[in-house]
CSV table of C-alpha atoms in Angstrom, one decimal:
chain,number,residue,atom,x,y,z
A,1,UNK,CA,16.6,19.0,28.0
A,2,UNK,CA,13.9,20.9,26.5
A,3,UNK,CA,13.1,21.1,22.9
A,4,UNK,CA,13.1,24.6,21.4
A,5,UNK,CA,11.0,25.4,18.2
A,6,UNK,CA,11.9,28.5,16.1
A,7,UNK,CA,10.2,30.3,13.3
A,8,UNK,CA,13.0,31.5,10.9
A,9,UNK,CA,11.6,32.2,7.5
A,10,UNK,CA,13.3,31.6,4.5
A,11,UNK,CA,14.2,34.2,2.1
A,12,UNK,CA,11.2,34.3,-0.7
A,13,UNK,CA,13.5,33.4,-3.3
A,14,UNK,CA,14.0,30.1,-1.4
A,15,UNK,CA,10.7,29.2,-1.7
A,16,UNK,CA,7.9,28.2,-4.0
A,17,UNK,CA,4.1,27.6,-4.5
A,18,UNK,CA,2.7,23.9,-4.7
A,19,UNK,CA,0.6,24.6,-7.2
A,20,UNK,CA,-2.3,23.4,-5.2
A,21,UNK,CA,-0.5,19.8,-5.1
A,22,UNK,CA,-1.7,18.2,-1.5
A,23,UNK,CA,1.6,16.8,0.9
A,24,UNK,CA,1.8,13.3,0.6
A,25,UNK,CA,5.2,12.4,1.6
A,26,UNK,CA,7.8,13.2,4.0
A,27,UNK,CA,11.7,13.3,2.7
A,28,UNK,CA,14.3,13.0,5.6
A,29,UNK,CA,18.1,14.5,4.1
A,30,UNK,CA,21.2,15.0,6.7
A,31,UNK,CA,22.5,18.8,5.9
A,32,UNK,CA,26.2,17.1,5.0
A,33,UNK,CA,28.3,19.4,6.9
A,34,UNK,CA,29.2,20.2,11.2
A,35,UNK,CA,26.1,22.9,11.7
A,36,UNK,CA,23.2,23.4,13.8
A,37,UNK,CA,19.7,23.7,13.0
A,38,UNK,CA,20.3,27.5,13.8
A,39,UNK,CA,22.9,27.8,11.4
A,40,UNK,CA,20.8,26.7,8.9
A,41,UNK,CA,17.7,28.5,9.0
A,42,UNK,CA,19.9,31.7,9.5
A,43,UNK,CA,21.8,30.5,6.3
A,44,UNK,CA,18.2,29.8,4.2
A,45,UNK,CA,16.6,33.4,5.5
A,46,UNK,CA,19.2,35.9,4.7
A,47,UNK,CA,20.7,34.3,1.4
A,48,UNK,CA,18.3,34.7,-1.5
A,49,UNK,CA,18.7,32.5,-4.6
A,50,UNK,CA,20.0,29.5,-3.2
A,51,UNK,CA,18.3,27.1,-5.2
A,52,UNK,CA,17.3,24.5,-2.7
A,53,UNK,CA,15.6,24.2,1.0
A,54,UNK,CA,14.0,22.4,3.3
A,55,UNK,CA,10.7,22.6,5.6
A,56,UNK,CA,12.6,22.1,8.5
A,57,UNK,CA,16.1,21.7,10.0
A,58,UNK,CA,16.8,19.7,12.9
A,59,UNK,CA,19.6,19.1,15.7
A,60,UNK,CA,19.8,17.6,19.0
A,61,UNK,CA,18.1,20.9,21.4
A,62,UNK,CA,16.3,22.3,18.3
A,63,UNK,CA,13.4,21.9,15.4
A,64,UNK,CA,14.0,25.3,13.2
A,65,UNK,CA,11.1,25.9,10.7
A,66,UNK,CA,11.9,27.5,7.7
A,67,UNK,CA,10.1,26.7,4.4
A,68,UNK,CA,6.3,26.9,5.3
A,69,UNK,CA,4.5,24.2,5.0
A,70,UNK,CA,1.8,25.4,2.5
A,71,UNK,CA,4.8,26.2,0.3
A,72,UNK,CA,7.2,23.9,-1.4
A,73,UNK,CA,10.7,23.7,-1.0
A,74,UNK,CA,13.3,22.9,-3.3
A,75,UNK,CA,14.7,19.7,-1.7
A,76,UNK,CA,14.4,16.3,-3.6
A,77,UNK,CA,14.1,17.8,-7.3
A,78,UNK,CA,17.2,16.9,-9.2
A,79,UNK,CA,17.4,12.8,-10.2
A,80,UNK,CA,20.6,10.8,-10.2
A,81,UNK,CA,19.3,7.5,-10.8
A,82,UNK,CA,18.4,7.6,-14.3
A,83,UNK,CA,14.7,7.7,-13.4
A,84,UNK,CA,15.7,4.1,-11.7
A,85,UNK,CA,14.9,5.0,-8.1
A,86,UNK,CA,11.4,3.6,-6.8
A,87,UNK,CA,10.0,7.1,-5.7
A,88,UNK,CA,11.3,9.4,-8.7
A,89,UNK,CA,7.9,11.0,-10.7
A,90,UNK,CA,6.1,10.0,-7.4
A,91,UNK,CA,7.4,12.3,-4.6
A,92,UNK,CA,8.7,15.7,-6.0
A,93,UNK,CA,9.1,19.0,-3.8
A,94,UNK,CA,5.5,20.3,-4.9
A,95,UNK,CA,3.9,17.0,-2.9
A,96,UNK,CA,6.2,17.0,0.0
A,97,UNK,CA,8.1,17.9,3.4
A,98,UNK,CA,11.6,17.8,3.4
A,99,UNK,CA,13.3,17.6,6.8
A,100,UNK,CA,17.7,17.9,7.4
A,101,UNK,CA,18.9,16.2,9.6
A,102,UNK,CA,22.3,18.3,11.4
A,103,UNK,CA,24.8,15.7,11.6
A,104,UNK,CA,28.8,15.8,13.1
A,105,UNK,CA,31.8,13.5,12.1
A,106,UNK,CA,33.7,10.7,13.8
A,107,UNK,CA,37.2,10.7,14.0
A,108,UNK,CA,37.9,8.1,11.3
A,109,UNK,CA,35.8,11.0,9.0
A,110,UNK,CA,32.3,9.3,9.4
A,111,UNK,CA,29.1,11.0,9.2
A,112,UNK,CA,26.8,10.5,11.9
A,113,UNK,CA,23.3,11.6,13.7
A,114,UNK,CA,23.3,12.5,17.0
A,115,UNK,CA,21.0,10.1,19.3
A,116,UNK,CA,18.7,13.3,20.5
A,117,UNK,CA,18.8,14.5,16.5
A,118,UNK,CA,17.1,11.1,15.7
A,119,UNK,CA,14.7,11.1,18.3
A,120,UNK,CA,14.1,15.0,17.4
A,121,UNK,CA,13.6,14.6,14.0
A,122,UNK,CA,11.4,11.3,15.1
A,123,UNK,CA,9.0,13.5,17.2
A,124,UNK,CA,8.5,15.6,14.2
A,125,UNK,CA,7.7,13.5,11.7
A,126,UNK,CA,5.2,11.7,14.0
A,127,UNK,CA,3.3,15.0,14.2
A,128,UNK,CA,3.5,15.5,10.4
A,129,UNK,CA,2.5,12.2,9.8
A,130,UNK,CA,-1.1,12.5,12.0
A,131,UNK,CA,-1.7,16.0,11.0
A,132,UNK,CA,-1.6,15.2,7.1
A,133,UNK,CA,-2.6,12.1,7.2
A,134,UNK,CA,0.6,10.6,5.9
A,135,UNK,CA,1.2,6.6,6.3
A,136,UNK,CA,4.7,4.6,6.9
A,137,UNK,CA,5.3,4.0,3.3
A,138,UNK,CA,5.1,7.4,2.4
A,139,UNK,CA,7.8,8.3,4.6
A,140,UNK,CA,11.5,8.2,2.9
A,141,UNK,CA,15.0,9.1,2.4
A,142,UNK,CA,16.5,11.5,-0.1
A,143,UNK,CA,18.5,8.7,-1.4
A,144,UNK,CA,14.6,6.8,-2.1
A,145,UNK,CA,13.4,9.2,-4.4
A,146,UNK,CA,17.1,10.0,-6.4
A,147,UNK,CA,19.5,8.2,-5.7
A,148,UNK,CA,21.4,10.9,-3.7
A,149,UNK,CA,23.8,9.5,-0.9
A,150,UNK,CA,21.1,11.3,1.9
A,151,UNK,CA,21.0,11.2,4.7
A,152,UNK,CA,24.3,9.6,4.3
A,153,UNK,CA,24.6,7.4,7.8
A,154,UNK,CA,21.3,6.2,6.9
A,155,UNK,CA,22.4,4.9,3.4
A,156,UNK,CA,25.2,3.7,4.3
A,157,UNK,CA,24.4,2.0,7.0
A,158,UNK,CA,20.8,0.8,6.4
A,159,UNK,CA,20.2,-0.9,9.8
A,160,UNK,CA,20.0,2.6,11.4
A,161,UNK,CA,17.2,3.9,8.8
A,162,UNK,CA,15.5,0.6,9.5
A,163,UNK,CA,15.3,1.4,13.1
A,164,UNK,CA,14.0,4.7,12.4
A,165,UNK,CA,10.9,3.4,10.6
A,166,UNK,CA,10.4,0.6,13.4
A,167,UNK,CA,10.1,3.7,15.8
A,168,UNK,CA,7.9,5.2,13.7
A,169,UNK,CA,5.2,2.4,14.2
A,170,UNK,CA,5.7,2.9,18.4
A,171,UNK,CA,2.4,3.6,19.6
A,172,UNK,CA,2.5,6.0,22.0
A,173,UNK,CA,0.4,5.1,24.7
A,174,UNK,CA,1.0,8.0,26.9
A,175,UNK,CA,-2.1,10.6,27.1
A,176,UNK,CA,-1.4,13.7,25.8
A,177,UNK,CA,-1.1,17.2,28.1
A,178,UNK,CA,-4.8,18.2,27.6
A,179,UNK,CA,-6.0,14.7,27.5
A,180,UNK,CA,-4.8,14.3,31.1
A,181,UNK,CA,-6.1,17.9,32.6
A,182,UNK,CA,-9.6,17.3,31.0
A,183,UNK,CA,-9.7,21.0,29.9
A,184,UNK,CA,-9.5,21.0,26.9
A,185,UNK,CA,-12.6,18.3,26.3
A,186,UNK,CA,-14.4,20.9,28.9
A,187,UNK,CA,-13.5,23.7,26.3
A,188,UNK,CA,-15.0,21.9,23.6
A,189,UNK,CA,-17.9,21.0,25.7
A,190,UNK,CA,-18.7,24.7,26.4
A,191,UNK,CA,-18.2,25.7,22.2
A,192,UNK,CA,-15.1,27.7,22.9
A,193,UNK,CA,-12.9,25.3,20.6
A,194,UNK,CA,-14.4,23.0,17.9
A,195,UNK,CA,-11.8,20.6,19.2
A,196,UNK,CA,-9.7,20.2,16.5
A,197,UNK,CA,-5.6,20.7,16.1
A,198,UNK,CA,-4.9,20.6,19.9
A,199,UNK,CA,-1.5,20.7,19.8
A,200,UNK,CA,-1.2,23.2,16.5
A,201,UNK,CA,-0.7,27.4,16.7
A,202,UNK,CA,-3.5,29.5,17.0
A,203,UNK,CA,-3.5,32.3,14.8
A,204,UNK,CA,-4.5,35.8,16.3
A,205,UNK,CA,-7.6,35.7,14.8
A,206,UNK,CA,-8.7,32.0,17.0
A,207,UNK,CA,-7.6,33.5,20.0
A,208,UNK,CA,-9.9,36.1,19.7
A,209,UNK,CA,-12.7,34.1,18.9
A,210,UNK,CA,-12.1,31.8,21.7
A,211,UNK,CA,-11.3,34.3,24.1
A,212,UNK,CA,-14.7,36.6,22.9
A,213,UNK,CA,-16.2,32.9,23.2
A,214,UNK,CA,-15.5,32.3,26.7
A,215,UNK,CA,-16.6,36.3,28.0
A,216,UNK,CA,-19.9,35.2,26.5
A,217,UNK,CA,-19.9,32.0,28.4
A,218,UNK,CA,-19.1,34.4,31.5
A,219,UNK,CA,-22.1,36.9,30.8
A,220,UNK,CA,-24.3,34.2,30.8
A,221,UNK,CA,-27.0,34.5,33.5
């Protein structure tokens, strides 16, 4: 099954600046109710006022985007640990990306994460981690940095948060789509691309260039 990305803004009122403040953590939450990732960034787009959101919301077919990232959102801001909990005054919403988790419950009333949630949510925070340079300490629960039961399972059950992080340090050996076809070295070869951000969006305006890059590249005797 194929993983599907969607852009669904959140409302502005939803959202705040960083204040120039650079991302240096990443804050994993479960949404504490039966949703999808959908649901969600639906929810966070067409309510304003809400007083809290996330970066990104995550279930087993799909990785919604709704806070952008050069924005903070309002999800790890309110301490209930007396100032006691080992990442309070160190991560804050202005200095980090806060992913929720969808999660379902088990018939004795359990909250759990889908398999294909985890992995999701596993595959996302590995790309976060490389593209801002962020290392395996710096990646934490809600609970970490408050004191707030979140991402419940993961609290409660500490073994399965463990794992998580152990997965986290998996190398993945496997060359990457463009390393494999060679085409995108040859692009960078040639000057259309500078190389960097392979696997990122290109705005309209990089397409262009590239595109104009390449027609040179054609004209050339």
């Amino acid at each position: 099954m194929s993983l599907v990305m969607l852009n669904m803004p959140a409302h502005p009122t939803n959202r705040w600046s960083r204040y120039g403040q650079k991302i240096e953590y990443i804050v994993l939450h479960y949404v504490g109710a039966v949703s999808t990732a959908k649901n969600n960034g639906e929810y966070f787009a067409n309510t304003a006022n809400l007083g809290a959101s996330a970066h990104y919301f995550v279930d087993e077919t799909t990785v919604v985007s709704s806070v952008p990232l050069q924005e903070s959102a309002g999800h790890c801001g309110v301490d209930y640990s007396g100032a006691r909990a080992p990442f309070w005054g160190k991560c804050c919403n202005r200095n980090s990306i806060g992913i929720e988790m969808c999660c379902k419950k088990d018939s004795r009333g359990n909250w759990y994460l889908e398999p294909e949630t985890v992995t999701n949510a596993l595959t996302l925070v590995k790309m976060l981690m490389q593209r801002y340079g962020i290392d395996l300490g710096h990646v934490v629960r809600h609970y970490d940095v408050c004191w707030k039961i979140c991402p419940e399972p993961w609290v409660r059950d500490e073994s399965q948060w463990r794992a998580f992080k152990e997965r986290l340090e998996e190398k993945n050996t496997q060359p990457k789509w463009y390393e494999k076809s060679g085409e995108w070295a040859e692009a960078k070869k040639l000057g259309i691309t500078d190389g960097t951000r392979p696997e990122d969006k290109a705005t309209r305006a990089e397409v262009a260039a590239m595109v104009l890059r390449a027609k040179k590249l054609e004209a050339r005797p």
